[in-house]
Amino acid sequence: MPRPILATVHPDALRHNLQQARLRAPDARVWAVVKANAYGHGIERVFEALRGADGFALLDLAEAARLRALDWRGPILLLEGVFEPRDLELCSRLHLWHTVHCDEQIDWLAAHKTQQPHRVFLKLNSGMNRLGFAPQAFRAAWARLNALPQVDEISLMTHFSDADGPRGVDHQVAVFEAAAADLPGERTLCNSAAILRHASRPLRGAAGGTLAADWVREGVALYGSAPDFPEHSAADWGLQPTMTLSSRIIGVQSLQPGDTVGYGSTFTAEVPMRIGVVACGYADGYPRHAPTGTPVLVDGVRTRIVGRVSMDMITVDLAPLDAAGLAAGIGSEVVLWGHSSSGAVLPVDEVARPAGTISYEVLCAVAQRVPFAT
Ligand SMILES: *Cc1c(COP(=O)(O)O)cnc(C)c1O
């Protein structure tokens, strides 16, 4: 028998979450962001459920080629644009739309020989200071692109640093409105947090409308995570988990008061208790920094991990099951995040948070050695 750990992707939940984005941004088209192998889910595993999106956004050219290999003929956007001039040949061949965020990318386009003019998304640095043209350089970049025979349509794009938090988006929206003003072209501003929290805010400029604009770029919310957890939970936003990481109990220990568990003896029993040993560790992608108290479901009942996460195992407190008279033991189902076979839900956000990280990182970290169902 193979080791019992298993990751399962839930296509119905992906469809449901995509539908939630449509409800919040009814007039926008939706990019399903599938970078990082669809946030660890696998592009091929999410494709059917997400093909109702208007386009796919990612940043790795090899991943774009995988979408074309699935016979996706609709829009694909490279969120970081091309990394070197010859990437433009693949853009021409696979019909990829690409972000343009720096002068060098315009130089490469100007030197690119193509029969097919490219659709580009000109990126404004509205304050995040990662990628994009400074506001005072934005119009000149637009004019340069507009003069190139290699360029067909120019759309306008920016990215928010604080859509999930108290600083919000107003300061960046003002910069975008001023820099884009009367420039023609479709607009895209919102990531998941902005879709959920700010999409209906008005947007001034050539086209007017709301912040959702022409396209929204939805990533983590598609995968059932609340970008502003713990202020809101996934359930608050009507999102369902799209991945379950499950395993089983492979050993049980009975502890007496004073007994300790695992490396470093970081957990000491204060009362007699049973501990379940689970076939899942940090080599499977479970966060090593998850402390005692991090939630876990055993046979659908919420309990906690105790002691340190080791490479191949974690240890969980069986007391809540014992107290309820449930006979947990070898073979009991353990859900690290997602949902149990009885329907109990453990959002990945609730595991990421105590481990000092975010759902994005936890989902992307599911290891190669973990087999996937579906
Ligand atoms: C990753 C990414 C997104 C999606 O972000 P989420 O927070 O996962 O919704 C949107 N836009 C850009 C430019 C990105 O890199």
Coordinates of C-alpha atoms and ligand atoms in Angstrom, one line a residue:
M1 CA 0.0 0.0 0.0
P2 CA 1.3 3.5 -0.8
R3 CA 1.8 6.0 2.0
P4 CA -1.7 7.3 2.7
I5 CA -1.1 11.0 2.1
L6 CA -3.2 12.4 -0.8
A7 CA -4.1 15.7 -2.3
T8 CA -7.5 16.1 -3.9
V9 CA -8.6 19.0 -6.2
H10 CA -12.3 19.9 -6.1
P11 CA -13.5 21.0 -9.5
D12 CA -17.0 22.0 -8.3
A13 CA -15.4 24.4 -5.7
L14 CA -13.3 26.0 -8.4
R15 CA -16.4 26.6 -10.5
H16 CA -18.2 27.9 -7.5
N17 CA -15.4 30.3 -6.6
L18 CA -15.1 31.6 -10.1
Q19 CA -18.8 32.3 -10.1
Q20 CA -18.4 34.3 -6.9
A21 CA -15.9 36.5 -8.7
R22 CA -18.4 37.1 -11.5
L23 CA -21.0 38.1 -8.9
R24 CA -18.6 40.7 -7.4
A25 CA -17.4 42.1 -10.7
P26 CA -20.4 41.5 -13.0
D27 CA -19.2 43.8 -15.8
A28 CA -15.6 42.6 -15.9
R29 CA -14.0 39.7 -17.6
V30 CA -12.1 37.4 -15.3
W31 CA -8.5 36.2 -15.7
A32 CA -8.1 33.0 -13.8
V33 CA -4.6 33.4 -12.4
V34 CA -2.9 30.0 -12.6
K35 CA 0.7 30.9 -11.9
A36 CA 2.9 28.6 -9.8
N37 CA 1.1 25.6 -11.3
A38 CA -2.3 26.9 -10.4
Y39 CA -1.2 27.8 -6.8
G40 CA 0.0 24.2 -6.4
H41 CA -3.1 22.5 -7.7
G42 CA -1.7 21.6 -11.1
I43 CA -2.7 23.5 -14.3
E44 CA -4.0 20.3 -15.9
R45 CA -6.1 19.5 -12.8
V46 CA -7.9 22.9 -12.7
F47 CA -8.2 23.5 -16.4
E48 CA -11.6 22.0 -17.0
A49 CA -13.2 23.7 -14.0
L50 CA -11.8 27.1 -14.9
R51 CA -12.3 27.0 -18.6
G52 CA -15.4 29.2 -18.0
A53 CA -13.0 32.0 -17.2
D54 CA -12.3 34.6 -19.9
G55 CA -8.6 34.1 -19.9
F56 CA -5.7 32.6 -18.0
A57 CA -2.9 34.7 -16.4
L58 CA 0.4 33.4 -15.4
L59 CA 4.1 34.2 -15.8
D60 CA 6.0 31.1 -16.9
L61 CA 6.2 30.6 -20.6
A62 CA 6.3 26.8 -20.2
E63 CA 3.0 27.0 -18.2
A64 CA 1.5 29.1 -21.1
A65 CA 2.6 26.3 -23.5
R66 CA 0.8 23.7 -21.3
L67 CA -2.4 25.7 -21.5
R68 CA -2.2 25.8 -25.3
A69 CA -1.4 22.0 -25.3
L70 CA -4.8 21.6 -23.5
D71 CA -6.3 23.3 -26.5
W72 CA -7.1 26.5 -24.8
R73 CA -7.5 29.0 -27.6
G74 CA -8.6 32.0 -25.5
P75 CA -6.5 34.8 -24.0
I76 CA -3.4 34.0 -22.0
L77 CA -1.6 36.9 -20.3
L78 CA 2.0 36.8 -19.1
L79 CA 1.9 38.9 -15.9
E80 CA 5.6 39.7 -16.0
G81 CA 5.9 39.9 -19.7
V82 CA 8.9 38.5 -21.5
F83 CA 12.3 37.9 -19.8
E84 CA 14.5 38.1 -23.0
P85 CA 14.0 39.0 -26.6
R86 CA 13.5 35.5 -28.0
D87 CA 10.5 34.9 -25.7
L88 CA 8.7 37.2 -28.1
E89 CA 8.9 34.4 -30.7
L90 CA 6.9 32.1 -28.4
C91 CA 4.4 34.9 -27.7
S92 CA 3.9 35.3 -31.5
R93 CA 3.6 31.5 -32.0
L94 CA 1.3 30.8 -29.0
H95 CA -0.6 34.0 -29.3
L96 CA 0.3 35.2 -25.8
W97 CA -0.6 38.6 -24.6
H98 CA 2.1 40.1 -22.5
T99 CA 2.7 42.8 -19.8
V100 CA 5.2 45.5 -20.7
H101 CA 6.7 47.0 -17.6
C102 CA 10.1 48.4 -18.6
D103 CA 11.8 50.2 -21.5
E104 CA 13.9 47.2 -22.4
Q105 CA 10.8 45.2 -23.1
I106 CA 9.7 47.9 -25.6
D107 CA 13.2 47.9 -27.2
W108 CA 12.9 44.1 -27.7
L109 CA 9.5 44.5 -29.2
A110 CA 10.8 47.2 -31.6
A111 CA 13.4 44.7 -32.8
H112 CA 11.0 41.7 -33.0
K113 CA 10.1 40.4 -36.4
T114 CA 6.5 39.2 -36.5
Q115 CA 3.6 38.9 -38.9
Q116 CA 1.2 39.1 -36.0
P117 CA 1.0 42.3 -34.0
H118 CA 1.0 41.7 -30.2
R119 CA -1.6 42.7 -27.6
V120 CA 0.2 44.2 -24.7
F121 CA -0.7 45.3 -21.1
L122 CA 1.3 48.4 -20.2
K123 CA 2.0 48.3 -16.5
L124 CA 2.0 51.4 -14.3
N125 CA 3.9 51.4 -11.0
S126 CA 1.3 53.2 -9.0
G127 CA 3.2 52.8 -5.7
M128 CA 4.0 49.2 -5.1
N129 CA 7.5 49.7 -6.6
R130 CA 7.9 46.2 -7.9
L131 CA 7.2 46.2 -11.7
G132 CA 6.0 49.0 -13.9
F133 CA 6.7 52.4 -15.4
A134 CA 6.8 55.4 -13.0
P135 CA 3.7 57.7 -13.5
Q136 CA 5.8 60.4 -15.2
A137 CA 7.2 57.8 -17.8
F138 CA 3.8 56.1 -18.4
R139 CA 2.6 58.2 -21.3
A140 CA 5.9 58.2 -23.1
A141 CA 5.9 54.4 -22.9
W142 CA 2.4 54.3 -24.2
A143 CA 3.3 56.5 -27.1
R144 CA 6.4 54.4 -28.0
L145 CA 4.3 51.2 -28.0
N146 CA 1.5 52.9 -30.0
A147 CA 4.0 53.8 -32.7
L148 CA 5.3 50.2 -33.1
P149 CA 4.0 48.1 -36.0
Q150 CA 4.6 45.1 -33.7
V151 CA 1.9 46.2 -31.3
D152 CA -1.8 45.9 -31.9
E153 CA -3.9 46.8 -28.8
I154 CA -2.5 48.4 -25.7
S155 CA -4.3 47.8 -22.4
L156 CA -3.5 49.5 -19.0
M157 CA -2.6 47.6 -15.9
T158 CA -1.5 48.2 -12.3
H159 CA -1.2 46.1 -9.1
F160 CA -2.2 46.9 -5.5
S161 CA 0.1 46.4 -2.5
D162 CA -2.6 46.8 0.2
A163 CA -5.9 45.7 -1.2
D164 CA -6.2 43.3 1.7
G165 CA -5.3 45.7 4.5
P166 CA -6.1 49.0 6.2
R167 CA -4.1 51.2 3.8
G168 CA -6.4 50.1 1.0
V169 CA -6.2 51.1 -2.7
D170 CA -7.2 54.8 -2.8
H171 CA -3.7 56.2 -3.0
Q172 CA -2.8 53.9 -5.9
V173 CA -6.1 54.4 -7.7
A174 CA -5.5 58.1 -7.7
V175 CA -2.1 57.6 -9.3
F176 CA -3.6 55.3 -11.9
E177 CA -6.4 57.7 -12.7
A178 CA -4.0 60.6 -13.2
A179 CA -1.5 58.6 -15.3
A180 CA -4.0 56.8 -17.4
A181 CA -6.6 59.7 -17.6
D182 CA -7.8 59.8 -21.2
L183 CA -5.5 57.1 -22.6
P184 CA -7.6 54.6 -24.5
G185 CA -7.5 50.9 -23.9
E186 CA -8.9 48.3 -21.6
R187 CA -8.0 48.4 -17.9
T188 CA -7.1 45.9 -15.2
L189 CA -6.4 46.7 -11.6
C190 CA -7.9 44.1 -9.2
N191 CA -6.4 41.0 -7.6
S192 CA -8.5 38.8 -5.3
A193 CA -8.4 41.2 -2.4
A194 CA -9.5 44.1 -4.5
I195 CA -12.2 42.1 -6.2
L196 CA -13.7 41.2 -2.8
R197 CA -13.2 44.5 -1.0
H198 CA -13.0 47.3 -3.5
A199 CA -14.4 46.2 -6.9
S200 CA -17.5 48.4 -6.9
R201 CA -15.7 51.6 -6.1
P202 CA -15.9 54.1 -9.0
L203 CA -12.9 54.5 -11.3
R204 CA -12.4 57.8 -13.1
G205 CA -10.9 58.0 -16.5
A206 CA -11.5 57.4 -20.2
A207 CA -14.0 54.6 -19.7
G208 CA -15.4 55.4 -16.2
G209 CA -17.1 52.5 -14.5
T210 CA -15.8 50.7 -11.4
L211 CA -12.5 49.5 -10.2
A212 CA -13.3 46.1 -11.6
A213 CA -12.8 47.8 -14.9
D214 CA -12.5 45.6 -18.0
W215 CA -10.6 42.6 -16.5
V216 CA -10.1 41.4 -12.9
R217 CA -7.2 39.1 -12.1
E218 CA -8.3 36.5 -9.6
G219 CA -5.8 34.2 -7.9
V220 CA -6.0 33.0 -4.4
A221 CA -9.8 33.5 -3.9
L222 CA -10.4 31.1 -6.8
Y223 CA -8.6 28.5 -4.6
G224 CA -10.9 29.1 -1.7
S225 CA -8.8 31.3 0.5
A226 CA -9.7 34.7 2.0
P227 CA -6.9 37.1 1.0
D228 CA -7.7 39.3 4.0
F229 CA -7.8 36.4 6.6
P230 CA -8.3 36.7 9.6
E231 CA -10.4 39.9 9.1
H232 CA -12.6 37.7 6.9
S233 CA -12.7 34.0 6.5
A234 CA -13.2 32.1 3.2
A235 CA -16.8 31.3 4.4
D236 CA -17.4 35.1 5.0
W237 CA -16.7 35.6 1.3
G238 CA -18.7 32.5 0.2
L239 CA -15.6 30.6 -1.0
Q240 CA -15.1 26.9 -0.8
P241 CA -11.8 25.0 -0.4
T242 CA -10.5 23.7 -3.8
M243 CA -7.8 21.4 -2.4
T244 CA -7.9 18.8 0.4
L245 CA -4.6 17.5 1.9
S246 CA -5.5 14.3 3.7
S247 CA -3.7 11.4 5.3
R248 CA -4.2 8.8 7.9
I249 CA -3.1 7.9 11.4
I250 CA -0.3 5.3 11.3
G251 CA 0.6 5.1 15.0
V252 CA -0.9 5.8 18.4
Q253 CA 0.9 6.6 21.7
S254 CA -0.6 6.8 25.1
L255 CA 1.0 9.5 27.2
Q256 CA 1.2 10.0 31.0
P257 CA 1.6 13.4 32.6
G258 CA 5.1 14.6 32.1
D259 CA 5.7 12.6 28.9
T260 CA 6.8 14.6 25.9
V261 CA 6.3 14.4 22.1
G262 CA 8.7 14.7 19.2
Y263 CA 12.0 16.4 18.5
G264 CA 13.0 19.0 21.1
S265 CA 10.3 17.7 23.5
T266 CA 8.3 20.9 22.9
F267 CA 5.0 19.4 24.1
T268 CA 4.5 17.9 27.5
A269 CA 1.3 16.1 28.5
E270 CA -0.3 17.4 31.6
V271 CA -3.0 14.7 31.8
P272 CA -3.1 11.2 30.4
M273 CA -3.9 11.5 26.7
R274 CA -3.6 9.6 23.4
I275 CA -1.6 11.0 20.5
G276 CA -2.1 10.1 16.8
V277 CA 0.9 9.9 14.5
V278 CA 0.0 11.1 11.0
A279 CA 1.7 10.3 7.7
C280 CA 2.4 13.9 6.7
G281 CA 5.4 16.1 7.4
Y282 CA 7.3 19.1 6.1
A283 CA 8.7 17.0 3.2
D284 CA 5.1 16.8 2.0
G285 CA 4.8 20.6 2.2
Y286 CA 3.1 20.9 5.6
P287 CA 4.6 24.0 7.2
R288 CA 7.3 23.1 9.6
H289 CA 6.6 26.1 11.7
A290 CA 3.0 25.1 12.5
P291 CA 3.0 25.2 16.3
T292 CA 1.2 23.1 18.9
G293 CA -2.5 24.1 18.6
T294 CA -2.6 24.3 14.8
P295 CA -6.0 22.9 13.8
V296 CA -6.4 19.5 12.1
L297 CA -9.4 17.3 11.5
V298 CA -9.4 13.6 12.6
D299 CA -12.4 11.6 11.4
G300 CA -14.0 15.0 10.8
V301 CA -13.5 16.2 14.3
R302 CA -11.4 19.3 14.9
T303 CA -8.4 18.9 17.1
R304 CA -4.8 20.2 17.1
I305 CA -1.3 19.2 16.3
V306 CA 1.1 18.9 19.2
G307 CA 4.9 19.0 19.3
R308 CA 7.2 19.7 16.3
V309 CA 6.4 18.9 12.7
S310 CA 9.0 16.5 11.5
M311 CA 10.0 15.5 8.0
D312 CA 7.5 12.7 7.5
M313 CA 5.2 12.8 10.5
I314 CA 3.1 15.1 12.7
T315 CA 1.5 14.3 16.0
V316 CA -2.1 15.2 16.9
D317 CA -4.1 15.3 20.1
L318 CA -6.8 12.6 20.1
A319 CA -8.4 13.8 23.4
P320 CA -11.4 15.5 21.7
L321 CA -12.2 12.3 19.9
D322 CA -11.7 10.2 23.0
A323 CA -13.9 12.6 25.0
A324 CA -16.7 12.2 22.5
G325 CA -16.4 8.4 22.6
L326 CA -15.1 8.2 19.0
A327 CA -12.6 5.4 18.5
A328 CA -9.9 7.1 16.5
G329 CA -6.9 4.9 15.8
I330 CA -4.7 3.5 13.1
G331 CA -6.3 4.3 9.7
S332 CA -8.4 7.2 11.0
E333 CA -8.8 9.9 8.3
V334 CA -6.8 13.1 8.9
V335 CA -7.4 16.3 7.0
L336 CA -4.6 18.8 7.1
W337 CA -6.7 21.3 5.2
G338 CA -9.7 21.2 3.0
H339 CA -12.7 19.0 3.8
S340 CA -13.2 15.6 5.5
S341 CA -15.3 12.8 4.0
S342 CA -18.0 13.7 6.5
G343 CA -18.1 17.3 5.1
A344 CA -16.2 19.2 7.9
V345 CA -14.2 22.0 6.6
L346 CA -10.7 23.3 7.6
P347 CA -9.7 26.3 5.6
V348 CA -6.1 26.4 4.6
D349 CA -5.9 30.0 6.0
E350 CA -6.4 28.6 9.5
V351 CA -3.3 26.4 9.1
A352 CA -1.1 29.0 7.4
R353 CA -1.8 31.7 10.0
P354 CA -0.4 30.0 13.1
A355 CA 2.5 28.8 11.0
G356 CA 3.4 32.4 10.4
T357 CA 2.7 32.3 6.7
I358 CA -0.2 32.7 4.2
S359 CA -2.3 30.3 2.3
Y360 CA -0.6 31.1 -1.0
E361 CA 2.7 29.7 0.3
V362 CA 1.1 26.6 1.9
L363 CA -0.8 25.7 -1.3
C364 CA 2.3 26.2 -3.5
A365 CA 4.4 24.1 -1.2
V366 CA 2.6 20.8 -1.6
A367 CA 5.5 18.5 -2.5
Q368 CA 6.2 16.5 -5.6
R369 CA 6.0 13.3 -3.5
V370 CA 2.3 13.9 -2.7
P371 CA 0.1 12.0 -5.1
F372 CA -3.1 13.8 -6.4
A373 CA -6.5 12.3 -6.8
T374 CA -8.6 13.4 -9.9
Ligands
LIG1 C1 -0.5 36.8 -8.6 C2 -1.1 38.0 -9.2 C3 -2.5 38.3 -9.2 C4 -3.4 37.4 -8.3 O1 -3.2 37.7 -7.0 P1 -4.2 37.1 -5.9 O2 -3.9 37.8 -4.7 O3 -3.8 35.6 -5.8 O4 -5.6 37.2 -6.4 C5 -3.0 39.3 -9.8 N1 -2.1 40.2 -10.5 C6 -0.8 40.0 -10.6 C7 0.0 40.9 -11.4 C8 -0.2 38.9 -9.9 O5 1.1 38.7 -10.0

